[in-house]
Short mmCIF file of C-alpha atoms and ligand atoms in Angstrom, two decimals:
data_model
loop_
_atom_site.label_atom_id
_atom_site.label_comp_id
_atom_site.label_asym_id
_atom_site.label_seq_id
_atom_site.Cartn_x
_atom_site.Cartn_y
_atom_site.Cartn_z
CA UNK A 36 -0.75 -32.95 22.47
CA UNK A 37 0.10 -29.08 21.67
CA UNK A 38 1.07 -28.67 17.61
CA UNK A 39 4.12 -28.07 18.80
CA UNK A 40 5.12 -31.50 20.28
CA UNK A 41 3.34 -33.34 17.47
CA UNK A 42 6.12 -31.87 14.81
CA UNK A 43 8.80 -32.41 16.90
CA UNK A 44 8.13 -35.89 17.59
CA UNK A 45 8.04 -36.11 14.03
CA UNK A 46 11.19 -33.97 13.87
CA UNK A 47 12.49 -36.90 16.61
CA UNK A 48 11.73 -40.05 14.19
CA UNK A 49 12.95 -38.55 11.48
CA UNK A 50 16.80 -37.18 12.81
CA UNK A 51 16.96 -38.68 16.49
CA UNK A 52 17.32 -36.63 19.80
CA UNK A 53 17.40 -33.00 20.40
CA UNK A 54 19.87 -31.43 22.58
CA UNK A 55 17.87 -28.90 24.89
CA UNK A 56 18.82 -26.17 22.98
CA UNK A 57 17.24 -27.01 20.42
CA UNK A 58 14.02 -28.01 21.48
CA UNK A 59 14.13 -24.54 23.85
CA UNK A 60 14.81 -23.08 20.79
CA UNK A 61 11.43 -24.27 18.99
CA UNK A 62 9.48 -24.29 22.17
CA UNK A 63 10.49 -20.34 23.11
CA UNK A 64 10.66 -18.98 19.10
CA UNK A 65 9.25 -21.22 16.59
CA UNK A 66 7.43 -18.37 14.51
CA UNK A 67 3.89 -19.85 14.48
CA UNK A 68 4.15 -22.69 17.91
CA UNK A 69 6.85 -20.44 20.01
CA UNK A 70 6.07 -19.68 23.51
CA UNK A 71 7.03 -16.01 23.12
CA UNK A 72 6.01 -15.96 19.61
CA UNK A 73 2.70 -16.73 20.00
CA UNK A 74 1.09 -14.67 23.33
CA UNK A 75 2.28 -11.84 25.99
CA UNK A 76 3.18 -14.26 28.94
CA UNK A 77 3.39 -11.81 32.14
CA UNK A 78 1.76 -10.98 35.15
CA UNK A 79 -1.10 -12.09 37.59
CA UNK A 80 -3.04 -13.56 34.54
CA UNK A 81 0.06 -15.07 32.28
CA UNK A 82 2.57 -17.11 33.26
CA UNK A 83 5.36 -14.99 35.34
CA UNK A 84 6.16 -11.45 36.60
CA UNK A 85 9.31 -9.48 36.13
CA UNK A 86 10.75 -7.38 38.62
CA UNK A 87 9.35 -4.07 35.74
CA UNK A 88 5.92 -5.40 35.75
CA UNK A 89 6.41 -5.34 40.02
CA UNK A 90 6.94 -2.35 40.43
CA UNK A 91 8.51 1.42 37.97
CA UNK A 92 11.40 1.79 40.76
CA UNK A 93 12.94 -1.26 39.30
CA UNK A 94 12.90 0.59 35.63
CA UNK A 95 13.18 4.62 37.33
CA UNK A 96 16.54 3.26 39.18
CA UNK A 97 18.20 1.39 36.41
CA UNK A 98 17.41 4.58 33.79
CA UNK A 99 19.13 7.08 36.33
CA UNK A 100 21.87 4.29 37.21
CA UNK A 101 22.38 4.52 33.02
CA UNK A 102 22.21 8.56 32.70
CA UNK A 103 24.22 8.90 35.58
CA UNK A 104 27.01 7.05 33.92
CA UNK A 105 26.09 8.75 30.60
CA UNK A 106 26.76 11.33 32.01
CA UNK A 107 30.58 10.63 33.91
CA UNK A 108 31.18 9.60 30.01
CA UNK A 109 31.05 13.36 29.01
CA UNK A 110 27.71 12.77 27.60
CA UNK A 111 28.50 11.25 24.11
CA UNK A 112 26.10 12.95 22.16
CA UNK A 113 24.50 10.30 20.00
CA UNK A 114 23.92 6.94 21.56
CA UNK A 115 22.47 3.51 21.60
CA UNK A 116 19.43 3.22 24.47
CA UNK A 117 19.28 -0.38 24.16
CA UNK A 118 17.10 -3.14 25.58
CA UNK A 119 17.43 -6.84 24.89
CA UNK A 120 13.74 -8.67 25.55
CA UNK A 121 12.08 -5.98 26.34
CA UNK A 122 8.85 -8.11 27.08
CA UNK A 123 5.81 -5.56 27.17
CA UNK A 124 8.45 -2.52 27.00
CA UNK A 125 7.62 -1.62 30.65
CA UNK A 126 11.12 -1.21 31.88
CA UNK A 127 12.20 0.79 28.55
CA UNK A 128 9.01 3.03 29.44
CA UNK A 129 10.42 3.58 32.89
CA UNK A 130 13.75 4.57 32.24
CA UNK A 131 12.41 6.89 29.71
CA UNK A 132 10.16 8.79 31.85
CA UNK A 133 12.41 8.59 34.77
CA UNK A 134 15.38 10.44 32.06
CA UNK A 135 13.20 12.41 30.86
CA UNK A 136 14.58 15.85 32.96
CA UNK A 137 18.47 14.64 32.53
CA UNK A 138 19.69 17.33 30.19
CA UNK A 139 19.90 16.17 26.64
CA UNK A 140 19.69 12.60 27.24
CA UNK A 141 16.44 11.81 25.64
CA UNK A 142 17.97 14.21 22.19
CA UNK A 143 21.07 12.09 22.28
CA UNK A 144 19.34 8.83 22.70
CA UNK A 145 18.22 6.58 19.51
CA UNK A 146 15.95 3.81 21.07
CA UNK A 147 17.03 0.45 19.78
CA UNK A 148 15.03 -2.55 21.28
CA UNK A 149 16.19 -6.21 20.42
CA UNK A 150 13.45 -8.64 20.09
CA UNK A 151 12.41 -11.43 18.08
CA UNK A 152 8.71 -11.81 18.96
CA UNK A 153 6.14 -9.78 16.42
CA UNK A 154 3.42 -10.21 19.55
CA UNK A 155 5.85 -8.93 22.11
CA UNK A 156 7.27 -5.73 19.41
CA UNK A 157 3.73 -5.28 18.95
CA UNK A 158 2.87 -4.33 22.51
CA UNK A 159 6.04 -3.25 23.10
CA UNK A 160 5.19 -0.17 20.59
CA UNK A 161 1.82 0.57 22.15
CA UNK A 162 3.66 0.85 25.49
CA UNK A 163 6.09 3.42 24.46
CA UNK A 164 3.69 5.44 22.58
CA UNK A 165 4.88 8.25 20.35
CA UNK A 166 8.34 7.58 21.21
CA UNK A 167 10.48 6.57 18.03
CA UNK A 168 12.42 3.02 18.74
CA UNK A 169 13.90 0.78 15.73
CA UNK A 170 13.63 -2.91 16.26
CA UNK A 171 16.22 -5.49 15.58
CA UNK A 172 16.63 -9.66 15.76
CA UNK A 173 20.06 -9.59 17.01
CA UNK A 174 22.49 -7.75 19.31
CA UNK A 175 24.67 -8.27 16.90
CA UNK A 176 23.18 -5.38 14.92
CA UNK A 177 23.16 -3.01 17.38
CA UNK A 178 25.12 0.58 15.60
CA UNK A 179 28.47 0.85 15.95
CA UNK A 180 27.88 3.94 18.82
CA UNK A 181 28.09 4.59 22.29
CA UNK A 182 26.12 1.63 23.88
CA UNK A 183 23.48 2.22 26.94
CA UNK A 184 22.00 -1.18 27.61
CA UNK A 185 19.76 -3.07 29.77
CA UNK A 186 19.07 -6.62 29.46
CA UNK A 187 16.45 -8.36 32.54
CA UNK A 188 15.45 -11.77 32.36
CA UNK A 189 16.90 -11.88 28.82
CA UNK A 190 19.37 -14.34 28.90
CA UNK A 191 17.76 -16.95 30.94
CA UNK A 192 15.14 -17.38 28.17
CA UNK A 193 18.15 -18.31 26.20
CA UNK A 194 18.94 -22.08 24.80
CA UNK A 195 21.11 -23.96 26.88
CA UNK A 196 22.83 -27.16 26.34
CA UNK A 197 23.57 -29.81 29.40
CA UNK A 198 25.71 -32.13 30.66
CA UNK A 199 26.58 -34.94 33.27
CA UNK A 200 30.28 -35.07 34.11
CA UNK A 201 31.14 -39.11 33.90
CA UNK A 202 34.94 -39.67 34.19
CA UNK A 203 36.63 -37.16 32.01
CA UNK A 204 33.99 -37.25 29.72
CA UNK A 205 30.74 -35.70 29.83
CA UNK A 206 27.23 -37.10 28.76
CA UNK A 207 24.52 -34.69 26.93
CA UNK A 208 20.76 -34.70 28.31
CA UNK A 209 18.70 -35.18 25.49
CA UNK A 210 15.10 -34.86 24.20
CA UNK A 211 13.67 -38.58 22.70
CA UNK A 212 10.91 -40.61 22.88
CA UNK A 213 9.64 -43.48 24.82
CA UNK A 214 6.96 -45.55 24.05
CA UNK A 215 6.02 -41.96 21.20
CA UNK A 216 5.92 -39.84 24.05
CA UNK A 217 8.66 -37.33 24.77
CA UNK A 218 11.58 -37.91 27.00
CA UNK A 219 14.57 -36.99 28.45
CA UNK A 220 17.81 -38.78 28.25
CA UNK A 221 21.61 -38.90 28.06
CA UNK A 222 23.71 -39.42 25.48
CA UNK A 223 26.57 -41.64 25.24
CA UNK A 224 30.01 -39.82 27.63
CA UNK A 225 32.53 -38.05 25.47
CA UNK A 226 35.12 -35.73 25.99
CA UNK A 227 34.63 -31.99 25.47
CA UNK A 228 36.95 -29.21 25.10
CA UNK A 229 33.96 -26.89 25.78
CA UNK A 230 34.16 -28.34 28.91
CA UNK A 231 37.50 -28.57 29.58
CA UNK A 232 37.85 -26.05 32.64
CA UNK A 233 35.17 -27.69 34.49
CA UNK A 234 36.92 -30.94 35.14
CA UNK A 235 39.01 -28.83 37.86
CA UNK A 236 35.89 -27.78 39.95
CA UNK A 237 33.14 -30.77 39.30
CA UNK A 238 33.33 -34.60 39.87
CA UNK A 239 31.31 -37.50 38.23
CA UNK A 240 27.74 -37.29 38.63
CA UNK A 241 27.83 -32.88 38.85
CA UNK A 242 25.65 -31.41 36.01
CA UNK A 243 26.97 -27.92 34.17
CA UNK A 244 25.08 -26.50 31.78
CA UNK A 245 26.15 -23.87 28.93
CA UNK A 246 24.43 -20.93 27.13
CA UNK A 247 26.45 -21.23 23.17
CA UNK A 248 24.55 -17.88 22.02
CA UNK A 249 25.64 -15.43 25.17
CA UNK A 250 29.15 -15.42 24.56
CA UNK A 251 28.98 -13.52 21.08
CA UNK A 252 25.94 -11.58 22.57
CA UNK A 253 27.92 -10.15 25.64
CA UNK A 254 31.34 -9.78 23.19
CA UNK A 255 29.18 -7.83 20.18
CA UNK A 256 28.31 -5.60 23.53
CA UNK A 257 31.37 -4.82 25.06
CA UNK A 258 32.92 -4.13 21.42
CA UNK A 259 30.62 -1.14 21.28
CA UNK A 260 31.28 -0.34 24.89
CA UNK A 261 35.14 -0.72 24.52
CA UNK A 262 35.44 1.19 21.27
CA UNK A 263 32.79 3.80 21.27
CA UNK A 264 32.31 4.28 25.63
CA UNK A 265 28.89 3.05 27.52
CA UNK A 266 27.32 1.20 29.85
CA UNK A 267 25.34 -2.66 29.91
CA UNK A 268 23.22 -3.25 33.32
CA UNK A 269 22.25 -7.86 32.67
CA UNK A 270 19.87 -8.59 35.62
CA UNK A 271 18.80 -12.46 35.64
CA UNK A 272 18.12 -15.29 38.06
CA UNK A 273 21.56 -16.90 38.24
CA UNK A 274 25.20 -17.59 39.96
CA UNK A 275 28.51 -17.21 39.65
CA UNK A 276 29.42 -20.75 37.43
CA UNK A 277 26.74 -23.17 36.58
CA UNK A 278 26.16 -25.65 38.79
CA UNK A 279 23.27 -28.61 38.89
CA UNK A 280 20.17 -28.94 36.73
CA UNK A 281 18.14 -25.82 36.38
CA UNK A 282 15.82 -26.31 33.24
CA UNK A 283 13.08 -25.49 34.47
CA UNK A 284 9.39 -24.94 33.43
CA UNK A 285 6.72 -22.10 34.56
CA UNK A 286 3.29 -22.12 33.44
CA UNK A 287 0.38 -19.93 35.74
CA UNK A 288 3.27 -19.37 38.22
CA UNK A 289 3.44 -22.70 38.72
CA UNK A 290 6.44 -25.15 38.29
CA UNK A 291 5.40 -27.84 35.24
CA UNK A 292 7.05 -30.64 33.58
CA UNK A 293 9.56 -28.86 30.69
CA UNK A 294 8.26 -31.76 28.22
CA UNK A 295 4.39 -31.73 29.13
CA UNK A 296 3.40 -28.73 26.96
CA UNK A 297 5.90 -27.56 24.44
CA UNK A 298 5.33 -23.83 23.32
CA UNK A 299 2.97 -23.18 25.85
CA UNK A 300 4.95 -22.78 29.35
CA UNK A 301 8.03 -20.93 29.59
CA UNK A 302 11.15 -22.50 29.21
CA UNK A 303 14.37 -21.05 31.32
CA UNK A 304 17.84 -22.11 32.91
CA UNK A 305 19.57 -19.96 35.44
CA UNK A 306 22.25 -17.93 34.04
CA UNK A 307 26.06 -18.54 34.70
CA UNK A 308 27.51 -14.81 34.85
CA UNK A 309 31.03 -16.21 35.07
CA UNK A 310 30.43 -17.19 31.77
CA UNK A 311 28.79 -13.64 30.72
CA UNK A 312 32.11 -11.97 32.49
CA UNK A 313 34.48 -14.38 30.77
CA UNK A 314 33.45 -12.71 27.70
CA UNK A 315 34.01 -8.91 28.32
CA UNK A 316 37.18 -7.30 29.01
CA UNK A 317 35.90 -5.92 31.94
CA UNK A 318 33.01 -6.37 34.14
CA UNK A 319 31.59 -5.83 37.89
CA UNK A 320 28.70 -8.38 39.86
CA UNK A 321 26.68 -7.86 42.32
CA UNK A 322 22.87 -9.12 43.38
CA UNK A 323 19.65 -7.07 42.46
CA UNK A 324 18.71 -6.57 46.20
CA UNK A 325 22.66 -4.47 46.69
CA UNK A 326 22.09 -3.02 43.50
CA UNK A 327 18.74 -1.38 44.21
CA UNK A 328 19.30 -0.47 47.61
CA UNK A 329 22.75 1.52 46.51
CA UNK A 330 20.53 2.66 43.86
CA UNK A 331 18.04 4.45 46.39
CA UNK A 332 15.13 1.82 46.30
CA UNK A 333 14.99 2.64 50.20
CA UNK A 334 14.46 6.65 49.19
CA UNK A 335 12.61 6.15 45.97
CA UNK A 336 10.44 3.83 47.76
CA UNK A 337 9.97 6.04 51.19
CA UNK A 338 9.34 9.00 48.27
CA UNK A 339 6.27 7.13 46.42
CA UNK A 340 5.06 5.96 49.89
CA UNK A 341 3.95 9.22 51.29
CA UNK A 342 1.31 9.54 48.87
CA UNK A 343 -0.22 6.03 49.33
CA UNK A 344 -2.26 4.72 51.61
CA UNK A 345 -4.32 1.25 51.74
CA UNK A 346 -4.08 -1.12 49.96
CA UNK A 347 -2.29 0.68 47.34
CA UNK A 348 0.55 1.53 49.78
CA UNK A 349 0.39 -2.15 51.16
CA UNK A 350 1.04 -3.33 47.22
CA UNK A 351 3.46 -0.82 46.96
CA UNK A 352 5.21 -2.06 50.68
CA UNK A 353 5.31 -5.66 49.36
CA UNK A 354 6.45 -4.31 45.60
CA UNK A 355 9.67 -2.94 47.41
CA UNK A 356 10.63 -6.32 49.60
CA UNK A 357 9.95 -8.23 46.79
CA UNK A 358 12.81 -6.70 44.93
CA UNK A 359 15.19 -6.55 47.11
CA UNK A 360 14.98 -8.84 50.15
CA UNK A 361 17.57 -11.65 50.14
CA UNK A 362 14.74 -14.33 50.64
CA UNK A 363 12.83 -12.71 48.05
CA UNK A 364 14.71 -11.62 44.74
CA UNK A 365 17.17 -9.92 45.99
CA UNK A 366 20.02 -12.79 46.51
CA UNK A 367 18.56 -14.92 43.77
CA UNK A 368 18.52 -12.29 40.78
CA UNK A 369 22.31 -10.70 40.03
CA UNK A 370 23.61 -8.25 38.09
CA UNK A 371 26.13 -7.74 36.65
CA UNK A 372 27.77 -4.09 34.36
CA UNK A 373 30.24 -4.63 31.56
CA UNK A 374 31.83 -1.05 31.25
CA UNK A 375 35.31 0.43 29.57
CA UNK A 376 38.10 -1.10 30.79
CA UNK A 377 39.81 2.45 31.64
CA UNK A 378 35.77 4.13 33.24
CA UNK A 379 35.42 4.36 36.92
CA UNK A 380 32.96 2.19 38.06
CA UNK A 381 29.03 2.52 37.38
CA UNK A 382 26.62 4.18 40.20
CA UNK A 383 25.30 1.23 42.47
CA UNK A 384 28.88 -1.29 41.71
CA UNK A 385 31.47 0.35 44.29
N1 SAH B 673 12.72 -8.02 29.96
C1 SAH B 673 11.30 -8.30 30.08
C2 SAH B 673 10.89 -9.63 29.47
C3 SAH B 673 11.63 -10.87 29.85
S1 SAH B 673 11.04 -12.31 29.01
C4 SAH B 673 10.86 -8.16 31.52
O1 SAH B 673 11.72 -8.06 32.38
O2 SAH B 673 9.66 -8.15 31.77
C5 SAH B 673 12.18 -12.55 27.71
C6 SAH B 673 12.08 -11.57 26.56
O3 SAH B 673 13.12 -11.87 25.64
C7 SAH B 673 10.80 -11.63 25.73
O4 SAH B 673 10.52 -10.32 25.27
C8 SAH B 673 11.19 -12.56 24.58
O5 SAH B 673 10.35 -12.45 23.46
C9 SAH B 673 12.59 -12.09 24.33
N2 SAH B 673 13.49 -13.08 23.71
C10 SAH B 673 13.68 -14.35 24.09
N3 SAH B 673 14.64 -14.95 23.34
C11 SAH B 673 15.07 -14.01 22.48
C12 SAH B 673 16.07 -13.99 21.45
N4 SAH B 673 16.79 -15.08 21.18
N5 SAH B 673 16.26 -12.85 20.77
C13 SAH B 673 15.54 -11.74 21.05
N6 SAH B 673 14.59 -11.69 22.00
C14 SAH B 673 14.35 -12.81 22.71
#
């Protein structure tokens, strides 16, 4: 049993059930048992790789995507370069070496990285080297300022809560014990107002699940975005509207049991970006694999081709379809910009 699991159960006794956001709140962040808290979980020797730790187009195209619009804004000339769970900082890295030749983008940006894992900030400084960044808990204290964000994989690493439509009412999965062990089950059908909007599209039996902390994470963005001009790129595995269980655990890049070894697999749900767009005044959605391509993945790719061969170009061959073909990442992963209501449309959206 991991440390973890044995204060919980104890945590269990004492108050009753958890809802999953809770215990994917202890499991991902609990300051000395937390998944992310406690180790740097990517690539071929951790537990899952991120479309920056495939391959720098991901990070080069999304940092031009940003200056681009930063610059159809008139250039505001101090800003917010923003990332929310920037993981080992490799996409922040890329987008700053891929700006670097935009004209006065790097002296007007102020590097502000949101993350609540001391390990992860840790490496997260080594990998940008000398460049300044500040570090802060909460999107919520991001600077009042123009607002150039980037946010991939972020949200689905947030809590979710989950629920069972039965009649009008809906019935909470739940983490308890059996026999001292830990378990999941359902509490007792009531009606919610949370909820209310989904009686329309779901029946009894249908299983919606909700993310409470992205709402006030996506409005404290488009605040800054509405009031001071900007632009926020969200790329996640996902749909439009939640739909069916998808509380999932990943552990050696291998599906596990969510309840086997809290704190040390990852804990995720997919992300419901009708929910993220129900929160901004204005927004447009598309999937990673349309994004990149309008981006100029094909080019960029073709580009760092020529100069490969082997099996560094082979890597590099795979690296590319694994971003952006449909059975790949490409259809699965979305994105979606949250822009001024009165901008034209980011690079990569029309
Ligand atoms: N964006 C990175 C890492 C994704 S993993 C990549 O694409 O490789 C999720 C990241 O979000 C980790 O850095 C994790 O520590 C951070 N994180 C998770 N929950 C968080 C929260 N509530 N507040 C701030 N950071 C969080």
């Amino acid at each position: 049993m991991t440390p973890l699991a044995a204060l919980l159960i104890r945590r269990i006794q004492a108050s009753g059930p958890l809802t999953l956001a809770d215990y994917m709140a202890d499991c991902l962040m609990h300051p000395q048992h937390g998944y992310y808290a406690t180790r740097d979980p990517f690539g071929s020797a951790g537990d899952f790789t991120t479309a920056p730790e495939i391959s720098q187009m991901f990070g080069e195209l999304l940092g031009l995507c940003l200056a681009q619009y930063w610059l159809d804004l008139g250039h505001p000339p101090a800003f917010t370069l923003a990332e929310l769970g920037p993981g080992r900082g490799t996409l922040m890295a890329d987008v700053l070496r891929a700006t670097a030749r935009v004209p006065g983008f790097h002296a007007a940006a102020r590097v502000h990285l949101v993350e609540t894992s001391a390990t992860l900030r840790a490496r997260q400084r080594d990998t940008l080297g000398n460049h300044p960044a500040t570090w802060l808990d909460r999107a919520e204290d991001l600077p009042q300022a123009p607002l150039f964000l980037l946010a991939n994989e972020f949200f689905d690493a947030l809590p979710i809560r989950q629920f069972t439509r039965a009649g009008d009412g809906w019935s909470e999965t739940m983490v308890g014990l059996t026999d001292g062990a830990l378990s999941l089950g359902r509490a007792a059908p009531a009606p919610l107002a949370l909820l209310e909007h989904r009686l329309a599209d779901t029946a009894t039996g249908d299983i919606v699940e909700i993310c409470p902390a992205a709402p006030a994470i996506l409005q404290a963005i488009a605040q800054r975005i509405e009031a001071h001009q900007g632009l926020a790129l969200i790329l996640d595995y996902g749909d439009w509207i939640s739909r069916g269980d998808t509380f999932q655990a990943l552990k050696a890049h291998a599906f596990t049991d969510p309840l086997q070894a809290p704190g040390e697999a990852d804990l995720t749900a997919h992300v419901d970006f009708a929910a993220l767009a129900a929160a901004v005044p204005r927004h447009a959605y598309t999937t990673q694999g349309a994004l990149l391509t309008a981006l100029g993945l094909p080019q960029r790719s073709a580009q760092l081709a020529a100069r490969l061969s082997g099996a560094q170009l082979t890597q590099h061959l795979a690296a590319t379809r694994r971003l952006t073909a449909p059975e790949e990442m490409g259809q699965l992963f979305k994105a979606i910009a949250v822009f001024p209501s009165l901008a034209p449309l980011p690079p990569g959206f029309a």
